[in-house]
Coordinates of C-alpha atoms in Angstrom, one line a residue:
M212 CA 19.7 26.6 -24.1
N213 CA 17.6 26.9 -27.4
D214 CA 13.7 26.8 -28.9
S215 CA 13.9 22.3 -28.8
S216 CA 16.0 22.1 -25.4
E217 CA 13.6 24.3 -23.9
N218 CA 10.5 22.7 -25.3
K219 CA 12.1 19.4 -24.4
E220 CA 12.6 20.6 -20.7
S221 CA 8.1 22.2 -20.6
D222 CA 7.0 18.5 -22.3
K223 CA 8.8 16.9 -19.5
R224 CA 8.1 19.0 -17.4
A225 CA 3.8 18.6 -17.8
G226 CA 5.1 15.0 -18.9
E227 CA 5.7 15.2 -15.4
I228 CA 2.8 17.3 -13.3
N229 CA -0.4 14.8 -15.9
A230 CA 1.5 11.6 -13.9
D231 CA 1.3 13.3 -10.7
R232 CA -2.4 13.9 -10.9
A233 CA -3.0 11.1 -13.3
Y234 CA -4.8 9.7 -9.7
R235 CA -7.9 12.5 -10.2
E236 CA -9.0 10.3 -13.0
L237 CA -9.4 6.5 -11.0
H238 CA -12.9 7.7 -9.8
L239 CA -14.5 7.3 -13.7
T240 CA -11.7 4.3 -13.6
L241 CA -11.8 2.3 -11.1
G242 CA -16.3 3.6 -10.2
K243 CA -16.6 3.7 -6.4
E244 CA -18.1 0.9 -5.8
T245 CA -14.3 -0.7 -6.9
I246 CA -13.0 2.0 -4.6
Q247 CA -15.4 0.7 -1.5
Q248 CA -14.2 -3.1 -2.1
V249 CA -10.1 -2.1 -2.0
V250 CA -11.0 0.0 1.0
S251 CA -13.2 -2.6 2.9
S252 CA -10.8 -5.1 1.6
F253 CA -7.7 -2.9 3.4
Y254 CA -9.1 -2.3 6.6
D255 CA -10.4 -6.2 6.6
L256 CA -6.4 -7.1 6.8
I257 CA -5.4 -3.8 9.0
K258 CA -7.7 -5.9 11.6
V259 CA -5.7 -9.0 11.7
H260 CA -2.1 -6.9 10.7
P261 CA 0.3 -8.2 13.8
T262 CA 2.2 -5.1 13.7
L263 CA -1.1 -2.6 12.9
G264 CA -4.1 -4.9 14.1
G265 CA -4.1 -3.4 17.7
Y266 CA -3.6 0.5 17.2
F267 CA -6.7 0.0 15.5
S268 CA -8.6 -1.6 18.3
E269 CA -10.5 1.6 18.5
V270 CA -12.9 1.3 16.0
K271 CA -16.8 -0.1 16.7
D272 CA -18.3 0.4 13.6
W273 CA -16.2 -1.6 11.0
D274 CA -18.5 -0.6 8.7
E275 CA -18.7 3.1 9.0
L276 CA -15.0 3.0 8.5
K277 CA -14.7 1.7 5.4
Q278 CA -17.9 3.9 4.3
R279 CA -15.8 6.9 5.4
I280 CA -12.4 6.1 4.3
G281 CA -13.9 5.1 1.1
H282 CA -15.5 8.1 0.4
F283 CA -12.1 10.0 1.4
W284 CA -11.1 7.6 -1.3
W285 CA -13.5 8.3 -3.5
I286 CA -13.0 12.5 -3.4
D287 CA -9.2 12.2 -3.5
L288 CA -9.3 10.5 -6.3
G289 CA -11.4 12.8 -8.3
G290 CA -14.7 11.3 -6.8
E291 CA -17.5 13.8 -6.4
R292 CA -18.4 14.5 -2.9
Y293 CA -22.0 12.5 -1.3
R294 CA -21.0 12.8 2.2
E295 CA -20.4 15.1 4.1
D296 CA -17.2 14.1 6.3
I297 CA -14.2 16.8 7.4
Y298 CA -11.2 14.5 7.2
N299 CA -8.3 14.5 8.8
P300 CA -6.0 12.4 8.1
H301 CA -2.6 13.5 10.5
A302 CA -5.0 14.1 13.8
V303 CA -6.7 10.7 13.3
H304 CA -3.0 8.9 12.8
R305 CA -2.0 11.1 16.0
Y306 CA -4.8 9.8 17.8
L307 CA -3.8 6.5 17.2
K308 CA -0.8 6.7 18.7
I309 CA 1.5 5.3 15.7
P310 CA 4.4 4.8 15.4
P311 CA 5.9 6.5 12.6
S312 CA 7.6 3.6 11.9
L313 CA 4.5 1.5 11.2
V314 CA 3.7 4.2 8.3
D315 CA 6.0 1.3 6.0
D316 CA 4.3 -1.3 7.2
W317 CA 0.6 0.5 6.2
V318 CA 2.3 1.2 2.8
A319 CA 3.5 -2.7 2.3
L320 CA -0.2 -3.8 3.1
F321 CA -2.5 -1.3 1.0
S322 CA 0.3 -1.7 -1.9
R323 CA -0.5 -5.7 -1.7
N324 CA -4.0 -4.9 -1.6
L325 CA -4.0 -3.1 -4.5
Y326 CA -2.2 -5.3 -6.6
E327 CA -4.3 -8.0 -5.3
H328 CA -8.1 -6.3 -7.0
L329 CA -6.5 -3.8 -8.9
P330 CA -4.9 -4.0 -12.7
K331 CA -1.4 -3.0 -12.5
K332 CA -1.8 -0.3 -14.1
Y333 CA -4.4 1.8 -12.3
A334 CA -2.4 0.0 -8.9
D335 CA 0.7 1.9 -9.8
I336 CA -1.1 5.0 -10.5
W337 CA -3.3 4.3 -6.8
L338 CA -0.1 3.5 -4.8
V339 CA 1.8 6.4 -5.7
R340 CA -0.7 9.1 -4.4
A341 CA -1.3 6.8 -0.2
T342 CA 2.7 6.4 -0.7
K343 CA 3.0 10.5 -1.2
M344 CA -0.5 10.8 1.4
A345 CA 2.1 7.9 3.2
E346 CA 5.4 10.4 4.0
W347 CA 3.4 13.5 5.0
I348 CA 1.4 11.7 7.7
R349 CA 4.3 9.8 8.4
T350 CA 6.4 13.5 8.6
D351 CA 3.3 15.2 11.2
L352 CA 3.7 12.1 13.0
Q353 CA 7.9 12.5 13.7
Q354 CA 6.8 16.5 14.2
H355 CA 4.2 15.6 17.1
Q356 CA 6.5 12.8 18.9
E357 CA 9.8 15.0 19.0
S358 CA 7.4 18.0 20.5

C-alpha cells in the first residue's frame, strides 16, 4: 500500500469514528429542553402503543420517568450529569419482560418521534445511537430469555 492509499484509509477510519461519535455533540445543538420534549413525547406514544404500552403498565409516575429518561439521553448525547440517577437499560427492559422481538417496534416508534420533532440531520444522528443501544438491549434480552 502506498502512502496515498494509507492516508485515504486512515482518513476514512477517522471519518467513520467522527460520524459514529457525532451524537456526543447533540446536547450542544439541541439543548436540554428539546431533548426533554423529544423524550416526553416518545413516552406519551409508548403509553398508548398497541404492542409496547402494556409492558409499561407498571409505571406509576410518568412525569418522573420522562425526567429520568430525559436525563439519561442528555448525558448520552454529551451533556453533564445534573441528577444522581444510575442507569441500567438492560436490567430495566428485562424487568419489564419486553420480548426481544419488540425492540423493532421500539426503534420504529422512536424513529418516528425523532423525525416529527427534529430536523432530519439531528434525527439521523440520534437514531444511529438509539439503534445501537436497541441492538445491545435486544442481545441482552435474547441471552436472558435463553437462560
